[in-house]
Amino acid sequence: MKEQLKEIKQRGMNEIQKADSLKELEDLRVKYLGKKGEVTRILRGMGKLSKEERPIIGELANVVREEITNALSEAKERQEEIALEIQLKDEIIDITMPGVKKEVGVLHPLNQSVESLEEIFISMGFKVVEGPEIETVENNFDALNAPKNHPSRDLSDTFYITEDLVLRTQTSPVQIRVMKNAQPPIRVISPGRCFRNDTPDATHSPMFHQLEGLVIDENITLGDLKGTLDVFAKRFFGDDTKTKFRPHHFPFTEPSAEMDISCFKCGGIGCNICKGSGWIELLGAGMVHPNVLEYCGIDSEKYSGFAFGMGIDRITMAKHDIDDIRLFFENDRRFLKQFK
Ligand code: PHE
């Protein structure tokens, strides 16, 4: 019996030493000291021992129980400390560490322009409409009064998809779509992508953006055109902006003009932005040609109107003093970041 107790103690201590989790220690407690545990069993069996043996074995068994109990609680404490240490290490917060900066993106400068253009024209009663980027030759050229031999129709200028379909070279075909489907009064703007077979350089890109404007009603005059575009220029570029109209030619407007604005940087004295002239060329415009109205089923005796088309890329470059159109399409964040 003595030997057995010694052996139990030895084994118990060993196992407790080796245990490396609270769960294992609890299992060992049950194994040795639980109701059916090995030490408990010996203490229960004391009745069967002789009078002489009982106190000796009893004492020894009690000592073994105490030793195992102590060893268990020490080991338990150790395990709890280890667990706490692991937990503390896991949850450590180094308050000296630099924070992770969340970079907030910005609306692309071209989209910023479109937003402010829409705001300006909507406040003047215009509606925003869109047309497809793949357009019929009819809408892109024929209906717009472009002569059959007009150079802009050339393969070298226009991307043809089939004989009858092109990537639109301007937003003007949206005028046709609107006029074919609605009777005056009409007051719309239409921003969107356009495509021309140009070699990219600082001022050309095969894909660019235009914003078209169209107003058709009774008694619309060149004065309305000038007034509307003058308000637009002042709202977009600043109140001091002056506008100037130069005669020009477009097949679908008569008369036609190009509008310049006084240079917002030098105020007209001449600088690098206006290339010394004091003026910046901004857009094309004119009174809608009667042929175009009639083609779309609008009575050109009763109605008249004006149209304008501006390069969104161009006016954005002018506004922000950007000298290369390609910057808009490279999406270099160092460039885009400036437009916060
Ligand atoms: N579509 C013309 C261009 O691309 C611009 C324009 C639009 C001119 C409307 C007059 C009226 O150059």
mmCIF file of C-alpha atoms and ligand atoms in Angstrom:
data_model
loop_
_atom_site.group_PDB
_atom_site.id
_atom_site.type_symbol
_atom_site.label_atom_id
_atom_site.label_comp_id
_atom_site.label_asym_id
_atom_site.label_seq_id
_atom_site.Cartn_x
_atom_site.Cartn_y
_atom_site.Cartn_z
ATOM 1 C CA MET A 1 0.000 0.000 0.000
ATOM 2 C CA LYS A 2 2.806 2.333 0.933
ATOM 3 C CA GLU A 3 4.556 1.481 -2.286
ATOM 4 C CA GLN A 4 1.386 2.065 -4.220
ATOM 5 C CA LEU A 5 0.938 5.527 -2.662
ATOM 6 C CA LYS A 6 4.545 6.400 -3.412
ATOM 7 C CA GLU A 7 4.087 5.316 -6.991
ATOM 8 C CA ILE A 8 0.844 7.329 -7.322
ATOM 9 C CA LYS A 9 2.561 10.396 -5.916
ATOM 10 C CA GLN A 10 5.548 10.049 -8.210
ATOM 11 C CA ARG A 11 3.431 9.572 -11.263
ATOM 12 C CA GLY A 12 1.000 12.344 -10.297
ATOM 13 C CA MET A 13 3.784 14.873 -9.735
ATOM 14 C CA ASN A 14 5.363 13.944 -13.049
ATOM 15 C CA GLU A 15 2.177 14.323 -14.986
ATOM 16 C CA ILE A 16 1.395 17.629 -13.317
ATOM 17 C CA GLN A 17 4.849 18.889 -14.252
ATOM 18 C CA LYS A 18 4.307 17.995 -17.864
ATOM 19 C CA ALA A 19 0.759 19.346 -18.175
ATOM 20 C CA ASP A 20 0.666 22.513 -20.221
ATOM 21 C CA SER A 21 -2.945 23.539 -20.186
ATOM 22 C CA LEU A 22 -5.629 24.208 -17.624
ATOM 23 C CA LYS A 23 -7.726 21.509 -19.219
ATOM 24 C CA GLU A 24 -5.012 18.882 -18.684
ATOM 25 C CA LEU A 25 -4.614 19.939 -15.052
ATOM 26 C CA GLU A 26 -8.335 19.591 -14.456
ATOM 27 C CA ASP A 27 -8.241 16.085 -15.992
ATOM 28 C CA LEU A 28 -5.374 15.184 -13.632
ATOM 29 C CA ARG A 29 -7.293 16.531 -10.636
ATOM 30 C CA VAL A 30 -10.182 14.229 -11.538
ATOM 31 C CA LYS A 31 -7.802 11.337 -12.178
ATOM 32 C CA TYR A 32 -6.124 11.541 -8.726
ATOM 33 C CA LEU A 33 -8.421 13.471 -6.403
ATOM 34 C CA GLY A 34 -11.866 13.127 -7.993
ATOM 35 C CA LYS A 35 -14.626 10.976 -6.508
ATOM 36 C CA LYS A 36 -13.215 7.950 -8.281
ATOM 37 C CA GLY A 37 -9.650 9.233 -8.257
ATOM 38 C CA GLU A 38 -6.711 7.050 -7.351
ATOM 39 C CA VAL A 39 -5.899 8.741 -4.020
ATOM 40 C CA THR A 40 -9.573 8.960 -3.107
ATOM 41 C CA ARG A 41 -9.945 5.258 -3.755
ATOM 42 C CA ILE A 42 -7.127 4.456 -1.340
ATOM 43 C CA LEU A 43 -8.583 6.708 1.342
ATOM 44 C CA ARG A 44 -11.951 5.007 0.893
ATOM 45 C CA GLY A 45 -10.367 1.577 1.219
ATOM 46 C CA MET A 46 -8.840 2.381 4.611
ATOM 47 C CA GLY A 47 -11.540 0.429 6.415
ATOM 48 C CA LYS A 48 -10.117 -2.807 5.185
ATOM 49 C CA LEU A 49 -6.694 -2.165 6.716
ATOM 50 C CA SER A 50 -5.466 -3.432 10.042
ATOM 51 C CA LYS A 51 -5.521 -1.160 13.115
ATOM 52 C CA GLU A 52 -1.761 -0.730 12.995
ATOM 53 C CA GLU A 53 -1.591 0.046 9.333
ATOM 54 C CA ARG A 54 -4.526 2.452 9.222
ATOM 55 C CA PRO A 55 -2.951 5.567 10.850
ATOM 56 C CA ILE A 56 0.296 5.162 8.928
ATOM 57 C CA ILE A 57 -1.278 4.683 5.556
ATOM 58 C CA GLY A 58 -3.944 7.242 6.386
ATOM 59 C CA GLU A 59 -1.382 9.871 7.179
ATOM 60 C CA LEU A 60 0.665 9.012 4.148
ATOM 61 C CA ALA A 61 -2.410 9.141 1.912
ATOM 62 C CA ASN A 62 -3.352 12.536 3.348
ATOM 63 C CA VAL A 63 0.147 13.831 2.714
ATOM 64 C CA VAL A 64 0.041 12.556 -0.858
ATOM 65 C CA ARG A 65 -3.359 14.181 -1.370
ATOM 66 C CA GLU A 66 -2.087 17.475 -0.011
ATOM 67 C CA GLU A 67 1.051 17.385 -2.099
ATOM 68 C CA ILE A 68 -0.869 16.633 -5.246
ATOM 69 C CA THR A 69 -3.396 19.345 -4.355
ATOM 70 C CA ASN A 70 -0.613 21.882 -3.840
ATOM 71 C CA ALA A 71 1.216 20.848 -6.992
ATOM 72 C CA LEU A 72 -2.026 21.163 -8.939
ATOM 73 C CA SER A 73 -2.791 24.629 -7.650
ATOM 74 C CA GLU A 74 0.746 25.825 -8.269
ATOM 75 C CA ALA A 75 0.674 24.425 -11.799
ATOM 76 C CA LYS A 76 -2.732 25.987 -12.302
ATOM 77 C CA GLU A 77 -1.439 29.374 -11.247
ATOM 78 C CA ARG A 78 1.492 29.024 -13.622
ATOM 79 C CA GLN A 79 -0.798 28.117 -16.498
ATOM 80 C CA GLU A 80 -3.055 31.052 -15.736
ATOM 81 C CA GLU A 81 -0.090 33.398 -15.770
ATOM 82 C CA ILE A 82 1.063 32.029 -19.100
ATOM 83 C CA ALA A 83 -2.435 32.369 -20.523
ATOM 84 C CA LEU A 84 -2.626 35.952 -19.306
ATOM 85 C CA GLU A 85 0.748 36.768 -20.784
ATOM 86 C CA ILE A 86 -0.294 35.365 -24.145
ATOM 87 C CA GLN A 87 -3.519 37.314 -23.996
ATOM 88 C CA LEU A 88 -1.702 40.539 -23.124
ATOM 89 C CA LYS A 89 0.765 40.015 -25.910
ATOM 90 C CA ASP A 90 -2.057 39.388 -28.377
ATOM 91 C CA GLU A 91 -3.992 42.417 -27.339
ATOM 92 C CA ILE A 92 -1.066 44.761 -27.182
ATOM 93 C CA ILE A 93 -1.723 48.202 -28.614
ATOM 94 C CA ASP A 94 1.340 50.180 -29.522
ATOM 95 C CA ILE A 95 0.092 53.717 -29.161
ATOM 96 C CA THR A 96 3.339 55.053 -30.583
ATOM 97 C CA MET A 97 2.741 53.344 -33.931
ATOM 98 C CA PRO A 98 1.892 55.749 -36.759
ATOM 99 C CA GLY A 99 -1.751 55.510 -37.848
ATOM 100 C CA VAL A 100 -2.855 54.064 -41.160
ATOM 101 C CA LYS A 101 -3.865 57.010 -43.292
ATOM 102 C CA LYS A 102 -7.031 56.463 -45.265
ATOM 103 C CA GLU A 103 -6.689 58.249 -48.549
ATOM 104 C CA VAL A 104 -9.919 59.649 -49.792
ATOM 105 C CA GLY A 105 -10.322 59.700 -53.556
ATOM 106 C CA VAL A 106 -11.542 62.696 -55.484
ATOM 107 C CA LEU A 107 -14.001 63.106 -58.282
ATOM 108 C CA HIS A 108 -12.073 63.161 -61.553
ATOM 109 C CA PRO A 109 -11.461 66.772 -62.634
ATOM 110 C CA LEU A 110 -13.464 66.157 -65.823
ATOM 111 C CA ASN A 111 -16.398 64.901 -63.781
ATOM 112 C CA GLN A 112 -16.056 67.907 -61.517
ATOM 113 C CA SER A 113 -16.372 70.094 -64.609
ATOM 114 C CA VAL A 114 -19.395 68.148 -65.848
ATOM 115 C CA GLU A 115 -21.042 68.544 -62.446
ATOM 116 C CA SER A 116 -20.545 72.266 -62.344
ATOM 117 C CA LEU A 117 -21.570 72.691 -66.004
ATOM 118 C CA GLU A 118 -24.753 70.754 -65.322
ATOM 119 C CA GLU A 119 -25.449 72.877 -62.281
ATOM 120 C CA ILE A 120 -24.973 76.096 -64.240
ATOM 121 C CA PHE A 121 -27.162 75.062 -67.162
ATOM 122 C CA ILE A 122 -29.845 73.369 -65.068
ATOM 123 C CA SER A 123 -30.207 76.636 -63.153
ATOM 124 C CA MET A 124 -30.925 78.294 -66.526
ATOM 125 C CA GLY A 125 -33.684 75.799 -67.282
ATOM 126 C CA PHE A 126 -31.762 73.216 -69.315
ATOM 127 C CA LYS A 127 -32.346 69.488 -69.067
ATOM 128 C CA VAL A 128 -29.498 66.964 -69.237
ATOM 129 C CA VAL A 129 -29.817 64.303 -71.939
ATOM 130 C CA GLU A 130 -27.451 61.649 -73.210
ATOM 131 C CA GLY A 131 -26.838 60.005 -76.529
ATOM 132 C CA PRO A 132 -24.960 56.873 -77.577
ATOM 133 C CA GLU A 133 -21.228 56.879 -78.288
ATOM 134 C CA ILE A 134 -21.778 54.654 -81.309
ATOM 135 C CA GLU A 135 -23.772 56.800 -83.686
ATOM 136 C CA THR A 136 -25.205 56.499 -87.151
ATOM 137 C CA VAL A 137 -23.446 58.298 -89.979
ATOM 138 C CA GLU A 138 -26.816 59.900 -90.574
ATOM 139 C CA ASN A 139 -27.015 61.533 -87.128
ATOM 140 C CA ASN A 140 -23.319 62.325 -86.869
ATOM 141 C CA PHE A 141 -23.000 63.884 -90.351
ATOM 142 C CA ASP A 142 -25.968 63.809 -92.773
ATOM 143 C CA ALA A 143 -28.617 65.272 -90.504
ATOM 144 C CA LEU A 144 -26.117 67.866 -89.359
ATOM 145 C CA ASN A 145 -25.891 69.200 -92.887
ATOM 146 C CA ALA A 146 -22.319 68.007 -93.397
ATOM 147 C CA PRO A 147 -21.620 67.873 -97.140
ATOM 148 C CA LYS A 148 -20.886 64.400 -98.498
ATOM 149 C CA ASN A 149 -17.299 65.401 -99.153
ATOM 150 C CA HIS A 150 -16.727 67.103 -95.782
ATOM 151 C CA PRO A 151 -13.187 66.292 -94.628
ATOM 152 C CA SER A 152 -14.356 65.319 -91.113
ATOM 153 C CA ARG A 153 -16.030 62.278 -92.706
ATOM 154 C CA ASP A 154 -12.668 60.908 -93.808
ATOM 155 C CA LEU A 155 -11.470 57.548 -92.543
ATOM 156 C CA SER A 156 -8.381 59.349 -91.383
ATOM 157 C CA ASP A 157 -10.509 61.539 -89.074
ATOM 158 C CA THR A 158 -13.376 59.311 -88.007
ATOM 159 C CA PHE A 159 -13.514 55.814 -86.551
ATOM 160 C CA TYR A 160 -15.952 53.824 -88.681
ATOM 161 C CA ILE A 161 -17.516 50.685 -87.242
ATOM 162 C CA THR A 162 -19.432 49.892 -90.417
ATOM 163 C CA GLU A 163 -20.274 52.006 -93.435
ATOM 164 C CA ASP A 164 -23.239 53.429 -91.517
ATOM 165 C CA LEU A 165 -21.936 53.482 -87.933
ATOM 166 C CA VAL A 166 -19.195 55.577 -86.370
ATOM 167 C CA LEU A 167 -17.839 56.412 -82.956
ATOM 168 C CA ARG A 168 -19.427 59.846 -82.712
ATOM 169 C CA THR A 169 -16.964 62.614 -83.484
ATOM 170 C CA GLN A 170 -18.993 65.238 -81.612
ATOM 171 C CA THR A 171 -21.978 65.468 -79.285
ATOM 172 C CA SER A 172 -23.969 67.328 -81.954
ATOM 173 C CA PRO A 173 -25.845 64.167 -83.088
ATOM 174 C CA VAL A 174 -27.644 64.322 -79.736
ATOM 175 C CA GLN A 175 -29.277 67.508 -81.080
ATOM 176 C CA ILE A 176 -30.721 65.447 -83.909
ATOM 177 C CA ARG A 177 -32.010 62.733 -81.586
ATOM 178 C CA VAL A 178 -33.689 65.313 -79.370
ATOM 179 C CA MET A 179 -35.250 67.290 -82.237
ATOM 180 C CA LYS A 180 -36.506 64.158 -83.996
ATOM 181 C CA ASN A 181 -38.327 63.146 -80.838
ATOM 182 C CA ALA A 182 -39.646 66.376 -79.359
ATOM 183 C CA GLN A 183 -41.259 69.594 -80.479
ATOM 184 C CA PRO A 184 -40.088 72.978 -79.136
ATOM 185 C CA PRO A 185 -39.599 74.446 -76.642
ATOM 186 C CA ILE A 186 -36.363 72.496 -76.298
ATOM 187 C CA ARG A 187 -33.612 73.360 -73.869
ATOM 188 C CA VAL A 188 -31.044 70.595 -73.353
ATOM 189 C CA ILE A 189 -27.382 70.012 -72.669
ATOM 190 C CA SER A 190 -25.619 66.756 -73.384
ATOM 191 C CA PRO A 191 -22.201 65.874 -72.010
ATOM 192 C CA GLY A 192 -20.332 62.829 -73.243
ATOM 193 C CA ARG A 193 -17.400 61.116 -74.876
ATOM 194 C CA CYS A 194 -16.367 61.744 -78.463
ATOM 195 C CA PHE A 195 -13.785 60.090 -80.659
ATOM 196 C CA ARG A 196 -11.536 61.258 -83.453
ATOM 197 C CA ASN A 197 -8.698 59.532 -85.185
ATOM 198 C CA ASP A 198 -6.090 61.914 -83.781
ATOM 199 C CA THR A 199 -2.574 61.068 -82.732
ATOM 200 C CA PRO A 200 -2.304 61.804 -79.026
ATOM 201 C CA ASP A 201 -0.252 64.832 -78.073
ATOM 202 C CA ALA A 202 -0.511 67.566 -75.460
ATOM 203 C CA THR A 203 -3.711 68.960 -76.963
ATOM 204 C CA HIS A 204 -5.187 65.948 -78.792
ATOM 205 C CA SER A 205 -6.622 62.681 -77.593
ATOM 206 C CA PRO A 206 -8.523 60.138 -79.725
ATOM 207 C CA MET A 207 -11.110 60.105 -76.935
ATOM 208 C CA PHE A 208 -12.244 63.403 -75.481
ATOM 209 C CA HIS A 209 -15.355 64.991 -74.019
ATOM 210 C CA GLN A 210 -17.826 67.545 -75.264
ATOM 211 C CA LEU A 211 -20.847 69.250 -73.867
ATOM 212 C CA GLU A 212 -23.521 70.115 -76.361
ATOM 213 C CA GLY A 213 -26.222 72.687 -75.788
ATOM 214 C CA LEU A 214 -29.433 73.207 -77.765
ATOM 215 C CA VAL A 215 -32.255 75.704 -77.413
ATOM 216 C CA ILE A 216 -35.204 75.787 -79.830
ATOM 217 C CA ASP A 217 -38.281 77.964 -79.408
ATOM 218 C CA GLU A 218 -40.129 80.805 -81.063
ATOM 219 C CA ASN A 219 -38.132 84.011 -81.419
ATOM 220 C CA ILE A 220 -34.769 82.686 -80.276
ATOM 221 C CA THR A 221 -32.034 85.047 -81.464
ATOM 222 C CA LEU A 222 -28.291 85.349 -81.569
ATOM 223 C CA GLY A 223 -28.712 87.640 -78.544
ATOM 224 C CA ASP A 224 -30.068 84.720 -76.530
ATOM 225 C CA LEU A 225 -27.068 82.645 -77.581
ATOM 226 C CA LYS A 226 -24.610 85.334 -76.536
ATOM 227 C CA GLY A 227 -26.415 86.053 -73.281
ATOM 228 C CA THR A 228 -26.609 82.393 -72.286
ATOM 229 C CA LEU A 229 -22.954 81.706 -73.028
ATOM 230 C CA ASP A 230 -21.842 84.917 -71.335
ATOM 231 C CA VAL A 231 -23.638 83.855 -68.131
ATOM 232 C CA PHE A 232 -22.090 80.406 -68.416
ATOM 233 C CA ALA A 233 -18.554 81.843 -68.838
ATOM 234 C CA LYS A 234 -18.892 84.142 -65.833
ATOM 235 C CA ARG A 235 -20.309 81.385 -63.636
ATOM 236 C CA PHE A 236 -17.671 78.852 -64.676
ATOM 237 C CA PHE A 237 -14.556 81.021 -64.888
ATOM 238 C CA GLY A 238 -15.414 83.958 -62.616
ATOM 239 C CA ASP A 239 -17.474 87.169 -62.692
ATOM 240 C CA ASP A 240 -14.781 89.256 -64.370
ATOM 241 C CA THR A 241 -14.713 87.037 -67.435
ATOM 242 C CA LYS A 242 -15.437 88.798 -70.726
ATOM 243 C CA THR A 243 -16.633 86.968 -73.828
ATOM 244 C CA LYS A 244 -16.002 87.640 -77.480
ATOM 245 C CA PHE A 245 -17.548 86.016 -80.545
ATOM 246 C CA ARG A 246 -15.639 85.482 -83.774
ATOM 247 C CA PRO A 247 -17.309 84.401 -87.025
ATOM 248 C CA HIS A 248 -16.659 80.770 -87.849
ATOM 249 C CA HIS A 249 -18.167 77.966 -89.896
ATOM 250 C CA PHE A 250 -20.038 74.823 -88.927
ATOM 251 C CA PRO A 251 -22.278 73.001 -91.431
ATOM 252 C CA PHE A 252 -25.177 72.767 -88.980
ATOM 253 C CA THR A 253 -25.317 76.383 -87.749
ATOM 254 C CA GLU A 254 -25.768 79.657 -89.615
ATOM 255 C CA PRO A 255 -24.406 82.053 -88.626
ATOM 256 C CA SER A 256 -21.668 80.272 -86.704
ATOM 257 C CA ALA A 257 -19.166 81.605 -84.230
ATOM 258 C CA GLU A 258 -16.412 80.664 -81.904
ATOM 259 C CA MET A 259 -16.469 82.147 -78.441
ATOM 260 C CA ASP A 260 -13.329 83.317 -76.660
ATOM 261 C CA ILE A 261 -13.082 84.349 -73.045
ATOM 262 C CA SER A 262 -10.742 86.922 -71.577
ATOM 263 C CA CYS A 263 -7.814 85.162 -69.941
ATOM 264 C CA PHE A 264 -8.721 84.521 -66.310
ATOM 265 C CA LYS A 265 -5.082 84.412 -65.346
ATOM 266 C CA CYS A 266 -3.780 87.714 -66.750
ATOM 267 C CA GLY A 267 -7.145 89.402 -67.291
ATOM 268 C CA GLY A 268 -6.289 90.090 -70.932
ATOM 269 C CA ILE A 269 -2.756 91.463 -70.745
ATOM 270 C CA GLY A 270 -1.228 88.318 -72.196
ATOM 271 C CA CYS A 271 0.450 85.407 -70.404
ATOM 272 C CA ASN A 272 1.525 81.801 -70.901
ATOM 273 C CA ILE A 273 -2.035 80.457 -70.606
ATOM 274 C CA CYS A 274 -3.507 82.678 -73.343
ATOM 275 C CA LYS A 275 -0.250 82.543 -75.275
ATOM 276 C CA GLY A 276 0.103 86.286 -75.061
ATOM 277 C CA SER A 277 -3.213 87.087 -76.773
ATOM 278 C CA GLY A 278 -5.257 87.850 -73.664
ATOM 279 C CA TRP A 279 -8.030 85.560 -74.977
ATOM 280 C CA ILE A 280 -8.746 81.862 -74.762
ATOM 281 C CA GLU A 281 -10.719 80.037 -77.445
ATOM 282 C CA LEU A 282 -13.484 78.159 -75.715
ATOM 283 C CA LEU A 283 -16.288 76.761 -77.837
ATOM 284 C CA GLY A 284 -18.195 76.623 -81.106
ATOM 285 C CA ALA A 285 -21.760 77.863 -81.445
ATOM 286 C CA GLY A 286 -24.337 79.230 -83.816
ATOM 287 C CA MET A 287 -27.979 79.490 -84.846
ATOM 288 C CA VAL A 288 -29.299 76.063 -85.829
ATOM 289 C CA HIS A 289 -29.369 75.813 -89.625
ATOM 290 C CA PRO A 290 -32.935 75.711 -91.069
ATOM 291 C CA ASN A 291 -31.949 72.576 -93.004
ATOM 292 C CA VAL A 292 -31.266 70.810 -89.700
ATOM 293 C CA LEU A 293 -34.573 71.918 -88.196
ATOM 294 C CA GLU A 294 -36.520 70.786 -91.254
ATOM 295 C CA TYR A 295 -34.637 67.478 -91.415
ATOM 296 C CA CYS A 296 -35.852 66.776 -87.885
ATOM 297 C CA GLY A 297 -39.438 67.805 -88.604
ATOM 298 C CA ILE A 298 -39.364 71.214 -86.944
ATOM 299 C CA ASP A 299 -40.955 74.144 -88.757
ATOM 300 C CA SER A 300 -38.074 76.526 -89.460
ATOM 301 C CA GLU A 301 -40.477 79.376 -90.238
ATOM 302 C CA LYS A 302 -42.001 79.204 -86.788
ATOM 303 C CA TYR A 303 -39.039 78.141 -84.709
ATOM 304 C CA SER A 304 -35.423 79.086 -84.416
ATOM 305 C CA GLY A 305 -32.702 78.161 -81.992
ATOM 306 C CA PHE A 306 -29.084 78.057 -81.103
ATOM 307 C CA ALA A 307 -26.563 75.347 -80.353
ATOM 308 C CA PHE A 308 -23.136 75.274 -78.826
ATOM 309 C CA GLY A 309 -20.498 72.668 -78.232
ATOM 310 C CA MET A 310 -17.538 72.901 -75.935
ATOM 311 C CA GLY A 311 -14.618 70.617 -75.199
ATOM 312 C CA ILE A 312 -14.925 69.626 -71.545
ATOM 313 C CA ASP A 313 -11.273 68.594 -71.491
ATOM 314 C CA ARG A 314 -10.305 71.909 -72.993
ATOM 315 C CA ILE A 315 -12.220 74.116 -70.573
ATOM 316 C CA THR A 316 -10.991 72.020 -67.643
ATOM 317 C CA MET A 317 -7.415 72.466 -68.847
ATOM 318 C CA ALA A 318 -8.014 76.194 -69.127
ATOM 319 C CA LYS A 319 -9.604 76.436 -65.706
ATOM 320 C CA HIS A 320 -6.854 74.535 -63.901
ATOM 321 C CA ASP A 321 -3.877 75.583 -65.999
ATOM 322 C CA ILE A 322 -3.225 72.015 -67.187
ATOM 323 C CA ASP A 323 -0.909 71.837 -70.181
ATOM 324 C CA ASP A 324 -1.396 68.236 -71.358
ATOM 325 C CA ILE A 325 -4.751 66.572 -72.091
ATOM 326 C CA ARG A 326 -3.194 63.126 -71.655
ATOM 327 C CA LEU A 327 -2.910 63.739 -67.915
ATOM 328 C CA PHE A 328 -6.687 63.267 -67.660
ATOM 329 C CA PHE A 329 -6.485 59.714 -68.933
ATOM 330 C CA GLU A 330 -3.326 58.407 -67.288
ATOM 331 C CA ASN A 331 -4.986 58.401 -63.872
ATOM 332 C CA ASP A 332 -1.776 59.126 -62.042
ATOM 333 C CA ARG A 333 -2.935 59.764 -58.499
ATOM 334 C CA ARG A 334 -0.293 62.430 -57.983
ATOM 335 C CA PHE A 335 -2.056 64.415 -60.700
ATOM 336 C CA LEU A 336 -5.632 63.622 -59.666
ATOM 337 C CA LYS A 337 -4.938 64.426 -56.007
ATOM 338 C CA GLN A 338 -4.579 68.120 -56.811
ATOM 339 C CA PHE A 339 -8.286 68.392 -57.513
ATOM 340 C CA LYS A 340 -9.540 67.976 -53.952
HETATM 341 N N1 PHE B 1 -19.781 70.045 -82.870
HETATM 342 C C1 PHE B 1 -18.910 71.158 -83.036
HETATM 343 C C2 PHE B 1 -17.443 70.656 -82.946
HETATM 344 O O1 PHE B 1 -17.234 69.512 -82.580
HETATM 345 C C3 PHE B 1 -19.126 72.221 -82.009
HETATM 346 C C4 PHE B 1 -20.440 72.912 -82.164
HETATM 347 C C5 PHE B 1 -21.561 72.465 -81.518
HETATM 348 C C6 PHE B 1 -20.552 74.023 -82.968
HETATM 349 C C7 PHE B 1 -22.758 73.092 -81.652
HETATM 350 C C8 PHE B 1 -21.738 74.675 -83.147
HETATM 351 C C9 PHE B 1 -22.842 74.208 -82.475
HETATM 352 O O2 PHE B 1 -16.532 71.375 -83.240
#
